[in-house]
Coordinates of C-alpha atoms in Angstrom, one line a residue:
M119 CA 69.0 -51.2 -125.5
N120 CA 65.8 -52.5 -123.8
L121 CA 67.7 -52.6 -120.4
L122 CA 68.9 -49.0 -121.0
C123 CA 65.3 -47.8 -121.8
R124 CA 63.9 -49.5 -118.8
G125 CA 66.6 -48.0 -116.6
R126 CA 65.8 -44.5 -117.8
L127 CA 62.1 -45.1 -117.3
K128 CA 62.7 -46.2 -113.7
L129 CA 64.9 -43.2 -113.1
L130 CA 62.2 -40.8 -114.5
V131 CA 59.4 -42.5 -112.4
A132 CA 61.6 -42.2 -109.3
S133 CA 62.4 -38.6 -109.9
L134 CA 58.8 -37.6 -110.6
T135 CA 57.6 -39.5 -107.5
A136 CA 60.1 -37.7 -105.4
I137 CA 58.9 -34.3 -106.8
V138 CA 55.3 -35.2 -106.0
L139 CA 56.1 -36.2 -102.4
L140 CA 58.2 -33.0 -101.8
T141 CA 55.5 -30.8 -103.3
W142 CA 52.8 -32.5 -101.2
L143 CA 54.8 -32.0 -98.0
Y144 CA 55.4 -28.4 -98.8
L145 CA 51.7 -27.8 -99.5
L146 CA 50.6 -29.6 -96.4
A147 CA 52.9 -27.5 -94.2
G148 CA 51.8 -24.3 -95.9
N149 CA 48.2 -25.1 -95.6
F150 CA 48.5 -25.8 -91.9
E151 CA 50.2 -22.5 -91.2
N152 CA 47.9 -20.5 -93.5
G153 CA 44.8 -22.3 -92.4
R154 CA 45.6 -21.5 -88.8
S155 CA 46.3 -17.9 -89.5
L156 CA 43.0 -17.6 -91.4
L157 CA 40.9 -19.2 -88.6
L158 CA 42.6 -16.9 -86.0
A159 CA 42.5 -13.9 -88.3
P160 CA 40.3 -11.7 -85.9
C161 CA 43.1 -12.0 -83.3
L162 CA 46.2 -11.8 -85.5
S163 CA 45.2 -9.2 -88.1
D164 CA 44.8 -5.6 -87.4
T165 CA 42.5 -4.8 -90.3
P166 CA 39.9 -6.5 -92.4
A167 CA 42.0 -5.7 -95.4
A168 CA 44.9 -7.7 -94.0
R169 CA 42.7 -10.7 -93.5
V170 CA 41.3 -10.5 -97.1
L171 CA 44.8 -10.2 -98.5
E172 CA 46.0 -13.2 -96.5
H173 CA 43.1 -15.3 -97.8
A174 CA 43.7 -14.2 -101.4
V175 CA 47.4 -15.1 -101.1
L176 CA 46.6 -18.5 -99.6
E177 CA 44.1 -19.4 -102.4
S178 CA 46.5 -18.2 -105.1
R179 CA 49.4 -20.3 -103.8
V180 CA 47.2 -23.4 -103.3
R181 CA 46.0 -23.2 -106.9
E182 CA 49.5 -22.9 -108.2
V183 CA 50.7 -26.0 -106.4
E184 CA 47.6 -27.9 -107.4
E185 CA 48.3 -27.2 -111.1
E186 CA 51.9 -28.3 -110.6
N187 CA 50.7 -31.5 -109.0
R188 CA 48.3 -32.1 -111.9
Q189 CA 51.0 -31.7 -114.5
I190 CA 53.5 -33.9 -112.6
R191 CA 50.9 -36.7 -112.2
L192 CA 50.0 -36.5 -115.8
Q193 CA 53.6 -36.9 -116.9
L194 CA 53.9 -39.8 -114.5
S195 CA 50.8 -41.6 -115.9
Q196 CA 52.1 -41.2 -119.4
S197 CA 55.5 -42.6 -118.5
Q198 CA 53.9 -45.6 -116.8
G199 CA 51.4 -46.1 -119.6
T200 CA 48.5 -45.9 -117.1
A201 CA 45.7 -43.4 -116.6
V202 CA 46.0 -41.5 -113.4
Q203 CA 43.3 -39.0 -112.4
P204 CA 44.2 -35.5 -111.4
P205 CA 44.1 -34.7 -107.6
D206 CA 41.0 -33.3 -106.0
G207 CA 42.8 -30.2 -104.8
N208 CA 41.4 -30.5 -101.3
Y209 CA 43.1 -28.4 -98.7
G210 CA 42.6 -27.2 -95.2
N211 CA 39.8 -29.1 -93.4
Q212 CA 38.5 -30.7 -96.6
Q213 CA 39.5 -34.3 -95.9
W214 CA 37.5 -37.5 -96.0
G215 CA 38.8 -39.8 -93.2
A216 CA 38.1 -43.3 -92.3
S217 CA 36.2 -42.0 -89.3
A218 CA 34.0 -39.7 -91.3
D219 CA 31.3 -42.3 -91.6
T220 CA 31.3 -46.1 -91.2
G221 CA 28.8 -46.8 -93.9
P222 CA 26.0 -49.4 -93.8
E223 CA 28.4 -52.2 -94.2
D224 CA 30.3 -51.3 -91.0
G225 CA 27.4 -51.2 -88.6
D226 CA 27.5 -48.9 -85.7
N227 CA 30.3 -46.4 -85.2
T228 CA 33.0 -47.7 -82.9
A229 CA 34.5 -45.7 -80.0
E230 CA 37.6 -44.9 -82.0
E231 CA 35.6 -43.7 -84.9
K232 CA 33.5 -41.4 -82.7
N233 CA 36.8 -40.0 -81.4
N234 CA 37.0 -38.4 -84.8
H235 CA 40.7 -38.5 -85.5
T236 CA 41.0 -38.9 -89.3
E237 CA 44.0 -40.9 -90.6
C238 CA 43.3 -42.4 -94.0
P239 CA 41.8 -39.9 -96.5
R240 CA 39.5 -41.3 -99.2
S241 CA 37.8 -39.7 -102.2
P242 CA 34.5 -37.9 -101.7
S243 CA 31.5 -39.6 -103.2
V244 CA 30.0 -36.4 -104.5
Q245 CA 30.3 -35.6 -108.2
K246 CA 32.2 -32.5 -109.1
C247 CA 29.3 -30.3 -110.2
E248 CA 26.5 -32.2 -108.3
L249 CA 23.9 -29.8 -107.0
I250 CA 23.6 -29.8 -103.2
H251 CA 20.3 -28.8 -101.5
V252 CA 20.2 -27.0 -98.1
A253 CA 17.1 -26.1 -96.2
C254 CA 16.7 -23.6 -93.3
V255 CA 13.8 -22.1 -91.3
C256 CA 14.4 -18.4 -90.9
A257 CA 12.0 -15.9 -89.3
G258 CA 12.6 -12.3 -88.1
H259 CA 15.5 -9.9 -88.1
N260 CA 17.8 -11.8 -85.7
A261 CA 17.6 -15.1 -87.5
S262 CA 18.3 -13.3 -90.8
R263 CA 21.6 -12.0 -89.4
D264 CA 22.5 -15.5 -88.2
V265 CA 21.6 -17.2 -91.4
V266 CA 23.9 -14.8 -93.4
T267 CA 26.9 -15.9 -91.3
L268 CA 25.9 -19.5 -91.8
V269 CA 25.7 -19.1 -95.6
K270 CA 29.0 -17.3 -95.7
S271 CA 30.7 -20.2 -93.9
V272 CA 29.2 -22.6 -96.3
L273 CA 30.1 -20.6 -99.4
F274 CA 33.7 -20.1 -98.2
H275 CA 34.4 -23.9 -98.2
R276 CA 32.1 -25.1 -101.0
R277 CA 33.2 -26.5 -104.3
N278 CA 29.7 -27.5 -105.6
P279 CA 26.7 -25.6 -106.9
L280 CA 24.2 -25.0 -104.1
H281 CA 20.4 -24.5 -103.8
F282 CA 19.2 -22.9 -100.6
H283 CA 15.6 -23.5 -99.6
F284 CA 14.4 -20.9 -97.0
I285 CA 11.1 -21.3 -95.0
T286 CA 10.6 -17.6 -94.0
D287 CA 8.1 -15.1 -92.6
T288 CA 7.5 -11.8 -94.4
V289 CA 10.4 -10.0 -92.7
A290 CA 13.1 -12.6 -93.4
N291 CA 11.8 -13.0 -97.0
R292 CA 12.2 -9.3 -97.7
I293 CA 15.7 -9.2 -96.1
L294 CA 17.1 -12.4 -97.7
S295 CA 15.6 -12.0 -101.1
S296 CA 17.2 -8.5 -101.3
L297 CA 20.5 -9.8 -100.0
F298 CA 20.9 -12.7 -102.5
Q299 CA 19.7 -10.6 -105.4
S300 CA 22.4 -8.0 -104.8
W301 CA 25.0 -10.6 -103.7
M302 CA 24.9 -12.3 -107.1
V303 CA 26.9 -15.4 -106.1
P304 CA 27.6 -17.7 -109.0
S305 CA 26.2 -21.3 -108.9
V306 CA 23.8 -20.5 -106.1
Q307 CA 20.0 -20.8 -106.4
V308 CA 17.6 -19.6 -103.7
S309 CA 13.9 -20.5 -103.2
F310 CA 11.6 -19.1 -100.6
Y311 CA 8.5 -20.8 -99.0
D312 CA 5.9 -18.9 -97.0
A313 CA 6.0 -20.0 -93.3
D314 CA 2.4 -18.7 -92.8
E315 CA 1.1 -21.4 -95.0
L316 CA 2.7 -24.0 -92.8
K317 CA 1.7 -22.7 -89.4
S318 CA -1.6 -24.7 -89.3
E319 CA 0.5 -27.9 -89.6
V320 CA 2.2 -27.3 -86.3
S321 CA 0.2 -24.6 -84.4
W322 CA -1.7 -27.3 -82.5
I323 CA 1.5 -28.4 -80.7
P324 CA 2.2 -26.6 -77.4
N325 CA 5.9 -25.6 -77.4
K326 CA 8.0 -24.1 -74.6
H327 CA 11.1 -23.6 -76.7
Y328 CA 12.3 -20.0 -77.3
S329 CA 12.2 -20.6 -81.1
G330 CA 8.3 -20.7 -80.9
I331 CA 6.2 -22.1 -83.7
Y332 CA 9.1 -21.8 -86.2
G333 CA 11.1 -24.3 -84.2
L334 CA 8.5 -27.0 -85.2
M335 CA 8.5 -26.3 -89.0
K336 CA 11.3 -28.7 -89.9
L337 CA 8.6 -31.4 -89.3
T338 CA 6.8 -30.1 -92.4
L339 CA 9.6 -30.1 -95.0
T340 CA 8.3 -33.1 -96.9
K341 CA 5.2 -31.0 -97.6
A342 CA 6.9 -27.6 -97.9
L343 CA 9.7 -28.5 -100.3
P344 CA 9.1 -29.5 -104.0
S345 CA 7.8 -33.0 -104.4
D346 CA 10.6 -33.9 -106.9
L347 CA 13.3 -33.0 -104.4
S348 CA 14.7 -36.3 -103.1
K349 CA 17.1 -35.3 -100.3
V350 CA 18.2 -32.2 -98.4
I351 CA 20.5 -31.1 -95.7
V352 CA 18.6 -29.2 -93.0
L353 CA 20.4 -26.7 -90.8
D354 CA 19.6 -24.5 -87.8
T355 CA 20.5 -20.8 -88.2
D356 CA 23.1 -20.9 -85.4
I357 CA 25.5 -23.2 -87.3
T358 CA 29.0 -22.5 -88.5
F359 CA 30.7 -24.7 -91.1
A360 CA 34.4 -25.4 -90.9
T361 CA 34.6 -27.7 -94.0
D362 CA 33.1 -28.4 -97.4
I363 CA 29.4 -29.2 -97.1
A364 CA 29.8 -31.7 -99.9
E365 CA 31.4 -34.1 -97.4
L366 CA 28.2 -34.1 -95.4
W367 CA 26.1 -34.5 -98.6
G368 CA 28.2 -37.5 -99.5
I369 CA 27.0 -39.4 -96.4
F370 CA 23.6 -40.0 -98.0
R371 CA 25.5 -42.7 -99.9
K372 CA 26.1 -44.5 -96.6
F373 CA 22.4 -44.8 -95.8
T374 CA 20.9 -48.3 -95.8
D375 CA 17.8 -49.0 -97.8
K376 CA 15.6 -48.4 -94.7
Q377 CA 17.4 -45.3 -93.3
V378 CA 15.6 -42.0 -93.9
I379 CA 17.1 -39.5 -91.3
G380 CA 20.8 -38.7 -90.5
L381 CA 21.5 -37.2 -87.1
V382 CA 24.3 -36.6 -84.6
E383 CA 23.8 -37.9 -81.0
N384 CA 22.8 -35.3 -78.5
Q385 CA 25.9 -34.2 -76.5
S386 CA 24.1 -33.2 -73.3
D387 CA 22.4 -35.3 -70.7
W388 CA 19.0 -33.8 -71.4
Y389 CA 17.2 -36.9 -72.6
L390 CA 18.8 -39.0 -69.8
G391 CA 16.6 -37.2 -67.4
N392 CA 19.2 -36.6 -64.7
L393 CA 19.8 -32.9 -65.0
W394 CA 17.6 -32.0 -62.0
K395 CA 15.1 -33.6 -59.7
N396 CA 11.8 -34.7 -61.3
H397 CA 13.2 -33.9 -64.8
K398 CA 11.0 -35.8 -67.3
P399 CA 12.2 -35.4 -70.9
W400 CA 10.4 -36.8 -74.0
P401 CA 11.3 -40.4 -74.9
A402 CA 14.5 -40.9 -76.8
L403 CA 16.9 -43.6 -77.9
G404 CA 19.8 -43.5 -75.4
R405 CA 21.1 -39.9 -75.2
G406 CA 18.8 -38.9 -78.1
F407 CA 19.7 -36.9 -81.2
N408 CA 20.2 -33.2 -81.9
T409 CA 18.3 -31.8 -84.9
G410 CA 20.6 -28.8 -85.6
V411 CA 22.0 -30.8 -88.5
I412 CA 19.7 -33.2 -90.3
L413 CA 20.1 -35.3 -93.4
L414 CA 16.5 -35.9 -94.7
Y415 CA 15.9 -38.4 -97.4
L416 CA 12.6 -36.8 -98.5
E417 CA 11.7 -39.3 -101.2
R418 CA 11.8 -42.2 -98.7
L419 CA 10.1 -40.2 -96.0
R420 CA 7.2 -39.5 -98.3
R421 CA 7.1 -43.2 -99.2
I422 CA 6.7 -44.3 -95.6
G423 CA 4.0 -41.6 -94.8
W424 CA 6.2 -39.3 -92.7
E425 CA 3.5 -36.6 -92.2
Q426 CA 1.1 -39.1 -90.6
M427 CA 3.7 -40.9 -88.6
W428 CA 5.1 -37.8 -86.8
R429 CA 1.6 -36.5 -86.1
L430 CA 0.6 -39.8 -84.5
T431 CA 3.8 -39.7 -82.4
A432 CA 3.2 -36.2 -81.3
E433 CA -0.4 -36.8 -80.4
R434 CA 0.4 -39.8 -78.3
E435 CA 3.3 -38.2 -76.3
L436 CA 1.4 -34.9 -75.8
M437 CA -1.2 -36.8 -73.8
S438 CA 1.3 -37.2 -71.0
M439 CA 4.0 -34.6 -71.8
L440 CA 1.5 -31.7 -72.4
S441 CA 4.0 -29.7 -74.5
T442 CA 7.4 -29.9 -76.2
S443 CA 10.5 -28.5 -74.5
L444 CA 12.9 -28.6 -77.4
A445 CA 10.5 -28.1 -80.3
D446 CA 10.9 -30.5 -83.2
Q447 CA 13.8 -32.3 -81.6
D448 CA 11.4 -33.9 -79.0
I449 CA 9.1 -35.2 -81.7
F450 CA 12.0 -36.5 -83.9
N451 CA 13.4 -38.4 -80.9
A452 CA 10.1 -39.9 -79.9
F453 CA 9.6 -41.0 -83.5
I454 CA 13.1 -42.6 -83.6
K455 CA 12.6 -44.3 -80.3
Q456 CA 9.7 -46.2 -81.9
N457 CA 11.5 -46.7 -85.3
P458 CA 15.3 -46.9 -84.6
V459 CA 16.0 -48.7 -87.8
L460 CA 15.2 -45.5 -89.7
V461 CA 18.0 -43.3 -88.3
H462 CA 21.6 -43.1 -89.5
Q463 CA 23.9 -41.9 -86.8
L464 CA 26.4 -39.3 -87.9
P465 CA 29.8 -38.9 -86.3
C466 CA 29.7 -36.2 -83.6
F467 CA 32.0 -33.7 -85.4
W468 CA 29.2 -33.0 -87.8
N469 CA 27.4 -31.2 -85.0
V470 CA 29.7 -30.0 -82.2
Q471 CA 27.1 -28.7 -79.8
L472 CA 28.1 -25.8 -77.5
S473 CA 25.1 -26.1 -75.2
D474 CA 25.1 -26.2 -71.4
H475 CA 26.1 -29.5 -69.8
T476 CA 27.6 -30.6 -73.1
R477 CA 30.1 -33.4 -73.8
S478 CA 31.3 -31.7 -77.0
E479 CA 35.0 -31.6 -75.9
Q480 CA 35.1 -35.4 -76.4
C481 CA 34.2 -35.0 -80.0
Y482 CA 37.4 -33.6 -81.3
T483 CA 41.1 -33.8 -80.6
E484 CA 42.5 -31.4 -83.2
V485 CA 41.4 -28.3 -85.2
S486 CA 41.3 -30.4 -88.4
D487 CA 38.6 -32.6 -86.7
L488 CA 36.0 -29.9 -86.6
K489 CA 33.3 -29.9 -89.3
V490 CA 30.3 -28.1 -87.9
I491 CA 29.9 -25.9 -84.8
H492 CA 26.5 -25.5 -83.3
W493 CA 25.8 -22.5 -81.0
N494 CA 22.7 -24.2 -79.6
S495 CA 22.7 -22.5 -76.2
P496 CA 20.5 -19.5 -75.5
K497 CA 23.8 -17.8 -74.4
K498 CA 25.2 -18.2 -77.9
L499 CA 28.8 -16.7 -78.0
R500 CA 28.8 -16.4 -74.2
V501 CA 28.6 -20.1 -73.7
K502 CA 31.2 -21.8 -71.4
N503 CA 33.6 -24.1 -73.1
K504 CA 37.3 -24.9 -72.9
H505 CA 37.9 -23.8 -76.5
V506 CA 35.2 -21.2 -76.8
E507 CA 37.7 -18.5 -77.8
F508 CA 38.7 -20.5 -80.8
F509 CA 35.1 -21.2 -81.8
R510 CA 34.2 -17.6 -81.3
N511 CA 37.1 -16.5 -83.5
L512 CA 36.0 -18.8 -86.2
Y513 CA 32.4 -17.5 -86.0
L514 CA 33.6 -13.9 -86.0
T515 CA 35.8 -14.5 -89.0
F516 CA 32.7 -15.3 -91.1
L517 CA 30.6 -12.7 -89.4
E518 CA 33.0 -10.0 -90.5
Y519 CA 34.0 -11.6 -93.8
D520 CA 33.3 -9.5 -96.9
G521 CA 30.5 -11.4 -98.7
N522 CA 31.4 -9.9 -102.0
L523 CA 34.6 -12.0 -102.0
L524 CA 32.5 -15.1 -102.4
R525 CA 31.4 -14.2 -105.9
R526 CA 34.2 -16.4 -107.4
E527 CA 33.1 -18.8 -110.1
L528 CA 33.4 -22.6 -109.5
F529 CA 36.1 -24.3 -111.6
G530 CA 34.7 -26.5 -114.3
C531 CA 31.1 -26.0 -113.3
P532 CA 29.2 -23.9 -115.9
S533 CA 26.4 -21.8 -114.4
Q534 CA 23.7 -19.6 -116.0
A535 CA 24.5 -16.0 -115.0
S536 CA 21.7 -13.6 -114.3
P537 CA 21.0 -10.8 -116.8
D538 CA 22.1 -8.2 -114.2
S539 CA 25.4 -10.1 -113.7
V540 CA 26.1 -10.3 -117.4
Q541 CA 25.3 -6.6 -117.9
L542 CA 27.6 -5.7 -115.0
Q543 CA 30.4 -7.9 -116.3
T544 CA 30.1 -6.3 -119.8
A545 CA 30.3 -2.8 -118.4
L546 CA 33.4 -3.7 -116.3
E547 CA 35.1 -5.2 -119.4
E548 CA 34.6 -1.9 -121.3
L549 CA 36.6 0.1 -118.7
D550 CA 40.1 1.1 -119.6
E551 CA 42.5 -0.1 -116.9
D552 CA 45.0 2.6 -118.0
D553 CA 42.5 5.3 -117.1
Q554 CA 43.7 7.3 -114.1
C555 CA 40.1 7.2 -112.8
Y556 CA 39.7 3.4 -113.4
D557 CA 39.2 2.6 -109.7
F558 CA 36.5 5.2 -109.3
R559 CA 34.7 4.2 -112.4
R560 CA 34.8 0.5 -111.4
E561 CA 33.5 1.3 -108.0
R562 CA 30.6 3.2 -109.5
L563 CA 29.6 0.1 -111.4
T564 CA 30.1 -2.4 -108.7
V565 CA 26.9 -3.8 -107.1
H566 CA 27.4 -4.1 -103.4
R567 CA 25.7 -6.7 -101.2
V568 CA 22.7 -5.1 -99.5
H569 CA 21.5 -6.4 -96.1
L570 CA 18.2 -4.6 -95.3
Y571 CA 17.2 -4.0 -91.7
F572 CA 20.3 -5.4 -90.1
L573 CA 18.7 -4.3 -86.8
Q574 CA 15.0 -4.4 -86.1
Y575 CA 13.3 -1.1 -86.0
E576 CA 9.9 0.4 -86.5
Y577 CA 9.4 3.7 -88.3
T578 CA 6.3 5.9 -88.6
P579 CA 6.8 8.9 -90.9
T580 CA 5.7 12.3 -89.5
E581 CA 2.7 14.0 -91.0
D582 CA 4.6 17.3 -91.6
D583 CA 7.4 15.5 -93.5
T584 CA 10.2 17.0 -91.3
D585 CA 12.0 13.9 -90.4
I586 CA 15.8 13.9 -90.8
T587 CA 17.5 10.7 -92.1
L588 CA 21.2 10.3 -91.6
V589 CA 23.0 7.5 -93.4
A590 CA 26.5 6.8 -92.1
Q591 CA 29.1 4.0 -92.2
L592 CA 30.7 3.6 -88.8
S593 CA 31.0 1.3 -85.8
M594 CA 28.8 2.0 -82.8
D595 CA 31.8 2.9 -80.6
R596 CA 32.6 5.8 -83.0
Y597 CA 29.0 7.2 -82.8
T598 CA 29.5 10.7 -81.5
I599 CA 26.7 12.7 -83.1
D600 CA 24.9 15.0 -80.6
Y601 CA 21.1 14.7 -80.4
L602 CA 19.4 17.6 -82.0
S603 CA 16.0 19.0 -81.1
G604 CA 13.1 17.4 -83.0
K605 CA 12.7 13.9 -84.3
C606 CA 15.6 12.1 -85.8
V607 CA 15.8 8.6 -87.4
V608 CA 19.4 7.3 -87.7
I609 CA 20.1 4.6 -90.2
C610 CA 23.6 3.1 -89.6
F611 CA 25.9 0.6 -91.2
I612 CA 27.2 -0.8 -87.9
N613 CA 30.0 -3.2 -86.9
P614 CA 28.1 -6.4 -86.1
N615 CA 30.9 -7.7 -83.9
Y616 CA 30.7 -4.6 -81.6
Y617 CA 26.9 -4.8 -81.6
K618 CA 26.9 -8.4 -80.4
Q619 CA 29.6 -8.1 -77.7
S620 CA 29.1 -4.7 -76.2
E621 CA 27.0 -4.4 -73.1
Q622 CA 27.0 -0.5 -73.2
K623 CA 23.9 1.4 -74.0
S624 CA 23.9 4.9 -75.5
T625 CA 22.1 7.7 -73.7
L626 CA 21.1 9.1 -77.1
Q627 CA 17.5 8.3 -77.9
Y628 CA 17.2 7.1 -81.4
K629 CA 15.9 4.4 -83.6
T630 CA 18.4 2.4 -85.6
G631 CA 18.1 0.4 -88.8
G632 CA 20.8 -0.6 -91.1
M633 CA 22.2 -2.7 -93.9

């Protein structure tokens, strides 16, 4: 009898194992095809609605298979008399590979690890509902547009609650506060800090970079951010995420006791000083580091006296360099050159830099290798790169993505909904779905995401109160309204893709604003 029972148990275990393997292979193949179609959606789909439908179908199918896997593994664990944890449900690019980070026990990254091909997945070190903090300096209308695309790429992949910390001027504060208030994304907190209060900290530093004084404000984050905030991910506005930001947050666990800053090596020859004759860059360790993506261990930085240390470094180097060329990046690199033990080098796929004279093509071999794309050239989308079309398609996917679709709740992570959100949900639940006018009534209640001043404009009302305001939803190529006599201010909802790529200029004289 015992032999018969053991035989049946072995047969059950073998059958369940086979089912798990077949389901996993099916999911892997489906994810690859659907993931590829999503990334290339701007090229393969004719309408935004088709891309939204494709994404919804993908998410629905993935969740169904995840639930099947969970049930199968639960049955298997009960049969074997052991506890087996349910799968993480990662899909697409959300993998943790052996090359993701070597950790303090592994020393420096090897050449194979820097090649970035992941083979052996391992579990993420971030708790399921752990709050992830992200900081960004954003000033002006243009930066506000860029940061919205960045935020959408982060929200699309995220599985953890997020807290965004924005250092803003008056313009960006007004735009972003209105956007997040109307966006109502669950499990997302937003805090704003006045950049004007920080200008005196860095205004004494001569800077030739196009970012101006705001390009230096990342140096002040230990002072600007709350004193009880221990660590934060710092991002430039021209960043696009292609994976879950929790993977990057988990690398803090790899820091040694002395490391306080996590950076990716600079992928151009700028700090080698060989780009042109008499080129003299700021001092750096080897090729130097790029500050578009930074892991800042704020607690440790405050402990070692960061504010005084970077000031002394800047004062010393400015005696011979006279000004910074790459804003905060020059000062960070000069500091690291004197204190190399304080930096933790991140694998290059966490900051694939598309600048001029870049070596970024050596940083990835497959689409799944990409984690973060950095448009750090003044040319932005017009930069030269072998795979620039793919990168551009990925960026445009999030640029055109409907932000309202990111309002989904996080599974298993309770969040405190805002009073407006609760009131809206209650009103929606009271609607009768059998009502012939249900769609119209629901649309009337829906709060749409509002992006004030999508384009910069200045408007001075006339004294006689005869201005004409036209509000329209159209792309700029469909703008055919004739100019009438008198003064006219046109406020348009425009297609941002067309605005960024078109070189044509209308002969119509008007001022444009938008949402």
